[in-house]
């Protein structure tokens, strides 16, 4: 399964950028974001997303 991970703006929470990753990469990305206080929005990726 693939997930879209969007990095959110610190001020207003709007998406700044996004990437699509496999399930095995989600934990690593979340840990990295948590260590620096980044806000993320994670959702299942659409089949056509890349």
GROMACS .gro file of C-alpha atoms in nm:
model
   50
    1UNK     CA    1   0.000   0.000   0.000
    2UNK     CA    2   0.117   0.352  -0.078
    3UNK     CA    3   0.056   0.669   0.120
    4UNK     CA    4   0.065   1.037   0.034
    5UNK     CA    5   0.249   1.237   0.300
    6UNK     CA    6   0.200   1.612   0.297
    7UNK     CA    7   0.420   1.849   0.495
    8UNK     CA    8   0.205   2.121   0.650
    9UNK     CA    9   0.281   2.490   0.696
   10UNK     CA   10   0.367   2.571   1.058
   11UNK     CA   11   0.145   2.882   1.064
   12UNK     CA   12  -0.179   2.796   0.888
   13UNK     CA   13  -0.156   2.419   0.832
   14UNK     CA   14  -0.186   2.432   0.455
   15UNK     CA   15   0.005   2.167   0.258
   16UNK     CA   16   0.351   2.286   0.153
   17UNK     CA   17   0.465   1.980  -0.043
   18UNK     CA   18   0.383   1.613  -0.074
   19UNK     CA   19   0.534   1.280  -0.161
   20UNK     CA   20   0.399   0.929  -0.217
   21UNK     CA   21   0.578   0.647  -0.036
   22UNK     CA   22   0.528   0.279   0.037
   23UNK     CA   23   0.402   0.164   0.376
   24UNK     CA   24   0.750   0.060   0.488
   25UNK     CA   25   0.875   0.420   0.461
   26UNK     CA   26   0.594   0.588   0.658
   27UNK     CA   27   0.735   0.515   1.006
   28UNK     CA   28   1.080   0.652   0.918
   29UNK     CA   29   0.933   0.972   0.774
   30UNK     CA   30   0.704   1.021   1.076
   31UNK     CA   31   0.996   0.971   1.316
   32UNK     CA   32   1.208   1.226   1.128
   33UNK     CA   33   0.923   1.479   1.125
   34UNK     CA   34   0.853   1.428   1.495
   35UNK     CA   35   1.217   1.484   1.585
   36UNK     CA   36   1.209   1.834   1.433
   37UNK     CA   37   0.847   1.922   1.511
   38UNK     CA   38   0.716   1.906   1.155
   39UNK     CA   39   0.343   1.863   1.099
   40UNK     CA   40   0.234   1.595   0.852
   41UNK     CA   41  -0.090   1.482   0.695
   42UNK     CA   42  -0.087   1.118   0.586
   43UNK     CA   43  -0.354   0.952   0.374
   44UNK     CA   44  -0.379   0.653   0.141
   45UNK     CA   45  -0.252   0.746  -0.203
   46UNK     CA   46  -0.480   0.730  -0.502
   47UNK     CA   47  -0.390   0.459  -0.751
   48UNK     CA   48  -0.274   0.719  -1.006
   49UNK     CA   49  -0.059   0.922  -0.761
   50UNK     CA   50   0.318   0.903  -0.801
   0.00000   0.00000   0.00000
